[in-house]
Amino acid sequence: MKKIIFGIFIVLGLLLNFSTEREVFAAQQPNNMDAKQYLMDLHKDFYAENLTAHILINAETPMGNLNLDMNVIGKSSEPIVYKVTNKMTFQMLGQTANEVQVMQYAQQKGNDLEVYTLDNKKWYKQKFKNFKGTSSEKELMEMQLALIKSVSIQYETEDSLDAEYIFDFSPIGEFIESSLSEDKDVFKNEADKKQFISVCKTVMNQIGEMPYKEHLDKKNKSITTTLDFSDTVRRSADAIMDQFPEMKLRDRVAVKQFLDASTITMNTEIKPMDGNEEIKVPEEAIKNAEEMKLDKSGKVKK
């Protein structure tokens, strides 16, 4: 399981972190490079058994603001353990801000993954059987290459210790469609399934069309991004509303005006974890957690 956390961070980054600075990239005409070679270098230069990720998401709308501050720490000890801390702040216009904090631990026990969640001062436990706890470098590489069409250099210092790269992705809506089509338990009928898949495919294709730029500090082995999703959200909403011709014009106008006045940004930083930091599921969680069992559709069994 030495590469699973690294893989999760990178793959999530490839799916979620895209940049809207299309004109800037085109003007600077970066040099093309081989995607596979780039990923091989990334694994070699940035791979660490223990990684930490800090993610900040900020949304500002006419109705109010939302801020999500997430810290993820992963350690590939025996058993595998990781910790996630979420702090969400939501403030409606003219009202006092509300803050919600959620803490989560996960550890591998044999072939199972146990997840402990602290929510509103109460611990909950979920068990996922037959958890695949290993991922070979070849499997990880194939998974990433399936999404990446090309990689370009934005800039690079002479000593190659500091650089920025741009990714161009293959259409990723097809990956989502294939995955959702195989699920036979979640959807009540075929019409709901087709509509849901169509919406997801539309959104993911909009995201996939965005260039994604990341900054690599090879000296400190950190990967950082500052991204603006505002335009992509607007385009996605337009594309989705086009699929619902029965939607009233005044409602479409209201949605457009709302999104035109809204912004959503994300900042991320991924770097090696402090080697002295220990991750351990609290004894309180192990002793007191209420186990939550899920049915095939992912809903909690009563």
Coordinates of C-alpha atoms in Angstrom, one line a residue:
M1 CA 0.0 0.0 0.0
K2 CA 3.0 2.3 -0.4
K3 CA 1.6 4.1 -3.4
I4 CA -2.2 4.1 -2.8
I5 CA -2.3 7.5 -0.9
F6 CA -0.1 9.1 -3.5
G7 CA -2.4 7.7 -6.2
I8 CA -5.5 8.9 -4.6
F9 CA -4.2 12.5 -4.3
I10 CA -2.9 12.6 -7.8
V11 CA -5.9 11.1 -9.5
L12 CA -8.3 13.3 -7.5
G13 CA -6.1 16.2 -8.5
L14 CA -6.3 15.3 -12.2
L15 CA -10.1 15.1 -12.0
L16 CA -10.8 18.1 -9.8
N17 CA -8.0 20.7 -10.3
F18 CA -8.4 22.4 -13.6
S19 CA -7.6 26.0 -14.6
T20 CA -9.6 28.4 -16.7
E21 CA -6.7 30.5 -17.9
R22 CA -7.0 29.2 -21.5
E23 CA -5.9 32.5 -23.2
V24 CA -2.8 32.9 -21.1
F25 CA -1.7 29.4 -21.9
A26 CA -2.2 29.8 -25.6
A27 CA -0.3 33.1 -25.6
Q28 CA 2.8 31.6 -24.0
Q29 CA 2.9 28.6 -26.3
P30 CA 4.4 26.0 -23.9
N31 CA 6.5 23.2 -25.2
N32 CA 4.9 19.8 -25.6
M33 CA 6.2 16.9 -23.6
D34 CA 5.4 13.2 -23.4
A35 CA 2.6 12.5 -20.8
K36 CA 4.0 9.1 -19.8
Q37 CA 7.6 10.5 -19.3
Y38 CA 6.1 13.4 -17.2
L39 CA 4.3 10.9 -14.9
M40 CA 7.3 8.8 -14.5
D41 CA 9.4 11.8 -13.4
L42 CA 6.6 12.9 -11.1
H43 CA 6.5 9.5 -9.4
K44 CA 10.3 9.5 -9.1
D45 CA 10.7 13.1 -7.8
F46 CA 7.5 13.5 -5.7
Y47 CA 6.6 10.1 -4.4
A48 CA 6.6 9.8 -0.7
E49 CA 5.1 7.0 1.5
N50 CA 3.4 9.6 3.7
L51 CA 1.7 12.6 2.2
T52 CA -0.4 15.5 3.4
A53 CA -2.9 17.5 1.4
H54 CA -4.5 20.9 2.3
I55 CA -7.5 21.9 0.2
L56 CA -9.4 25.2 0.5
I57 CA -12.7 25.7 -1.4
N58 CA -14.4 29.1 -1.3
A59 CA -17.8 29.9 -2.8
E60 CA -19.3 33.4 -2.8
T61 CA -22.9 33.9 -3.9
P62 CA -25.6 36.5 -3.6
M63 CA -27.3 34.3 -1.0
G64 CA -24.2 33.7 1.2
N65 CA -20.7 32.3 1.3
L66 CA -19.3 28.8 1.8
N67 CA -15.8 27.9 2.9
L68 CA -14.4 24.4 3.1
D69 CA -11.0 23.8 4.8
M70 CA -9.9 20.1 4.4
N71 CA -6.7 18.5 5.7
V72 CA -5.8 14.9 4.7
I73 CA -2.8 13.0 6.2
G74 CA -2.0 9.6 5.0
K75 CA 0.6 7.1 6.4
S76 CA 1.3 3.7 4.9
S77 CA 2.3 2.0 8.1
E78 CA 0.9 -1.4 9.1
P79 CA -2.1 -1.2 9.3
I80 CA -2.7 1.6 6.7
V81 CA -4.1 4.7 8.4
Y82 CA -5.2 8.1 7.3
K83 CA -6.9 11.1 8.9
V84 CA -9.2 13.7 7.3
T85 CA -10.2 16.9 9.1
N86 CA -13.0 19.0 7.5
K87 CA -14.1 22.5 8.7
M88 CA -17.0 24.0 6.8
T89 CA -18.2 27.5 7.4
F90 CA -21.5 28.7 5.9
Q91 CA -22.9 32.2 6.2
M92 CA -26.3 33.3 4.7
L93 CA -26.5 36.9 3.8
G94 CA -27.1 39.1 6.8
Q95 CA -26.9 36.1 9.2
T96 CA -24.3 34.8 11.7
A97 CA -21.8 32.2 10.2
N98 CA -22.4 28.6 11.0
E99 CA -19.4 26.2 11.4
V100 CA -19.4 22.4 11.1
Q101 CA -16.4 20.3 11.8
V102 CA -16.0 16.6 10.9
M103 CA -13.0 14.4 11.7
Q104 CA -12.5 11.0 10.0
Y105 CA -10.0 8.2 10.4
A106 CA -9.6 5.1 8.3
Q107 CA -7.4 2.0 8.9
Q108 CA -7.0 -1.3 7.0
K109 CA -7.7 -4.5 8.9
G110 CA -6.8 -7.5 6.8
N111 CA -8.9 -7.3 3.7
D112 CA -11.3 -4.7 5.2
L113 CA -11.2 -0.9 5.5
E114 CA -12.7 0.5 8.7
V115 CA -13.7 4.2 8.6
Y116 CA -14.4 6.1 11.8
T117 CA -16.2 9.5 11.6
L118 CA -16.7 12.1 14.4
D119 CA -19.8 14.1 13.7
N120 CA -21.5 16.3 16.3
K121 CA -19.4 14.8 19.1
K122 CA -20.5 11.2 18.2
W123 CA -18.4 8.5 16.6
Y124 CA -19.7 6.4 13.7
K125 CA -18.1 3.4 12.1
Q126 CA -18.3 1.9 8.6
K127 CA -16.7 -1.2 7.3
F128 CA -15.9 -1.8 3.6
K129 CA -15.1 -5.5 2.9
N130 CA -12.5 -6.7 0.4
F131 CA -10.8 -3.4 0.2
K132 CA -8.0 -3.4 -2.4
G133 CA -5.1 -2.0 -0.4
T134 CA -2.4 -2.2 -3.0
S135 CA -1.9 -0.5 -6.3
S136 CA 1.1 -1.2 -8.4
E137 CA 3.0 1.6 -10.2
K138 CA 2.0 0.1 -13.5
E139 CA -1.7 0.1 -12.6
L140 CA -1.5 3.7 -11.3
M141 CA 0.3 4.9 -14.4
E142 CA -2.3 3.3 -16.7
M143 CA -5.2 4.9 -14.7
Q144 CA -3.7 8.3 -15.0
L145 CA -2.7 8.0 -18.7
A146 CA -6.3 7.0 -19.5
L147 CA -7.3 10.6 -18.5
I148 CA -4.3 12.6 -19.8
K149 CA -4.0 13.5 -23.5
S150 CA -0.8 15.6 -23.2
V151 CA 1.4 17.6 -20.8
S152 CA 3.1 20.9 -21.6
I153 CA 5.7 23.0 -19.8
Q154 CA 4.5 26.5 -18.8
Y155 CA 7.9 27.4 -17.4
E156 CA 10.9 25.7 -15.7
T157 CA 13.9 27.1 -13.9
E158 CA 17.4 26.3 -15.2
D159 CA 18.0 24.0 -12.2
S160 CA 14.6 22.3 -12.8
L161 CA 13.7 22.7 -9.1
D162 CA 10.7 24.9 -9.9
A163 CA 8.2 24.4 -12.7
E164 CA 4.6 24.7 -13.9
Y165 CA 2.9 22.3 -16.2
I166 CA -0.4 22.3 -18.2
F167 CA -2.5 19.2 -18.7
D168 CA -4.8 18.5 -21.7
F169 CA -7.4 15.8 -20.9
S170 CA -9.2 13.3 -22.9
P171 CA -13.1 13.6 -22.7
I172 CA -13.8 12.3 -19.3
G173 CA -17.6 12.1 -19.5
E174 CA -17.2 8.7 -21.2
F175 CA -15.4 7.4 -18.1
I176 CA -18.3 8.6 -15.9
E177 CA -20.9 7.2 -18.2
S178 CA -19.3 3.8 -18.3
S179 CA -18.9 3.6 -14.6
L180 CA -22.5 4.7 -13.8
S181 CA -24.0 2.4 -16.5
E182 CA -22.7 -0.6 -14.7
D183 CA -24.5 0.3 -11.4
K184 CA -27.8 -1.6 -11.3
D185 CA -28.8 -0.8 -7.7
V186 CA -28.9 2.9 -7.3
F187 CA -31.5 3.9 -9.9
K188 CA -35.2 3.1 -9.5
N189 CA -36.0 3.1 -13.3
E190 CA -34.2 3.4 -16.6
A191 CA -35.4 6.9 -17.3
D192 CA -33.9 8.3 -14.1
K193 CA -30.7 6.5 -14.8
K194 CA -30.4 7.9 -18.3
Q195 CA -31.1 11.4 -17.1
F196 CA -28.7 11.3 -14.2
I197 CA -25.9 9.8 -16.5
S198 CA -26.6 12.5 -19.1
V199 CA -26.2 15.3 -16.5
C200 CA -23.0 13.8 -15.0
K201 CA -21.5 13.3 -18.4
T202 CA -22.3 16.9 -19.4
V203 CA -20.7 18.4 -16.3
M204 CA -17.6 16.1 -16.5
N205 CA -17.0 17.0 -20.1
Q206 CA -17.2 20.7 -19.3
I207 CA -14.6 20.1 -16.5
G208 CA -12.5 18.0 -18.9
E209 CA -12.2 20.8 -21.4
M210 CA -10.5 23.0 -18.9
P211 CA -6.7 23.2 -18.9
Y212 CA -5.2 22.3 -15.6
K213 CA -2.1 24.0 -14.4
E214 CA 0.0 22.9 -11.4
H215 CA 3.1 24.3 -9.8
L216 CA 5.8 21.9 -8.7
D217 CA 8.4 22.8 -6.2
K218 CA 10.9 20.0 -6.6
K219 CA 13.2 21.2 -3.8
N220 CA 10.4 21.0 -1.1
K221 CA 8.5 18.2 -3.0
S222 CA 5.2 20.2 -3.0
I223 CA 2.5 20.5 -5.6
T224 CA 0.3 23.6 -5.4
T225 CA -2.7 25.0 -7.5
T226 CA -4.9 28.0 -7.4
L227 CA -8.0 27.5 -9.5
D228 CA -11.1 29.3 -10.5
F229 CA -14.1 27.2 -11.4
S230 CA -16.6 30.0 -11.8
D231 CA -16.9 30.0 -15.6
T232 CA -16.9 26.2 -15.8
V233 CA -19.9 26.1 -13.3
R234 CA -21.7 28.6 -15.5
R235 CA -21.1 26.6 -18.7
S236 CA -22.1 23.4 -17.0
A237 CA -25.4 24.9 -15.7
D238 CA -26.2 26.2 -19.2
A239 CA -25.5 22.8 -20.7
I240 CA -27.7 21.1 -18.1
M241 CA -30.6 23.5 -18.5
D242 CA -30.5 22.9 -22.2
Q243 CA -31.4 19.2 -21.4
F244 CA -34.7 20.4 -19.7
P245 CA -36.7 22.3 -22.4
E246 CA -39.7 22.4 -20.0
M247 CA -37.8 24.7 -17.7
K248 CA -39.4 28.1 -17.6
L249 CA -37.5 31.1 -19.0
R250 CA -37.7 33.1 -15.8
D251 CA -36.1 30.2 -13.9
R252 CA -33.3 29.9 -16.4
V253 CA -32.7 33.7 -16.2
A254 CA -32.7 33.5 -12.3
V255 CA -30.1 30.7 -12.4
K256 CA -27.9 32.6 -14.9
Q257 CA -28.0 35.8 -12.8
F258 CA -27.2 33.9 -9.6
L259 CA -24.2 32.1 -11.2
D260 CA -23.0 35.3 -12.9
A261 CA -22.8 36.9 -9.5
S262 CA -21.1 33.9 -7.9
T263 CA -17.5 32.7 -7.7
I264 CA -16.0 29.4 -6.7
T265 CA -12.2 28.9 -6.2
M266 CA -10.0 26.1 -4.9
N267 CA -6.4 26.1 -3.5
T268 CA -4.5 22.9 -2.9
E269 CA -1.1 21.9 -1.6
I270 CA 0.3 18.4 -1.5
K271 CA 3.6 17.6 0.2
P272 CA 5.4 14.9 2.2
M273 CA 4.1 14.5 5.8
D274 CA 6.2 15.4 8.8
G275 CA 8.0 12.1 9.6
N276 CA 7.4 12.6 13.3
E277 CA 3.7 12.9 13.1
E278 CA 1.8 9.7 14.2
I279 CA -1.7 8.8 12.9
K280 CA -3.7 6.5 15.1
V281 CA -7.4 5.9 15.4
P282 CA -8.4 7.1 18.9
E283 CA -9.4 4.5 21.4
E284 CA -12.5 6.4 22.1
A285 CA -13.6 5.9 18.5
I286 CA -12.8 2.2 18.5
K287 CA -14.8 1.6 21.8
N288 CA -17.8 3.9 21.3
A289 CA -18.4 4.1 17.6
E290 CA -21.9 3.2 16.3
E291 CA -21.6 0.9 13.3
M292 CA -23.4 2.0 10.2
K293 CA -24.3 -0.7 7.6
L294 CA -25.1 0.2 4.1
D295 CA -27.4 -1.5 1.6
K296 CA -26.4 -2.1 -2.1
S297 CA -27.5 1.4 -3.1
G298 CA -25.2 3.0 -0.4
K299 CA -28.1 4.0 1.9
V300 CA -27.8 3.4 5.7
K301 CA -29.8 0.4 6.8
K302 CA -32.4 1.1 9.4

